[in-house]
C-alpha angles and dihedrals in degrees: 000000000000104000105306095339129092107244099181148326127244111211129203089250089055090056094045092049090051093049095046099045106097129180125200126205109234091208103054106002096244111156127213130183125223145097091274133027115267117260091242136009110256091214107043102010093238115162129257091263091065093066123092126193114250122224112257117249116266113275096023 
């Protein structure tokens, strides 16, 4: 909501997509979940460009 107006709707598929999108750091292997890769790896401090998106598990 934005004041008294509807600003958007979050669907169940939006939540599932967010929870199943996983990024792996190519330097240390640390994984993070989210729609986009993190700006820096919390373990080795590698930049955003060092993350690759992992394939979702079968059936998700």
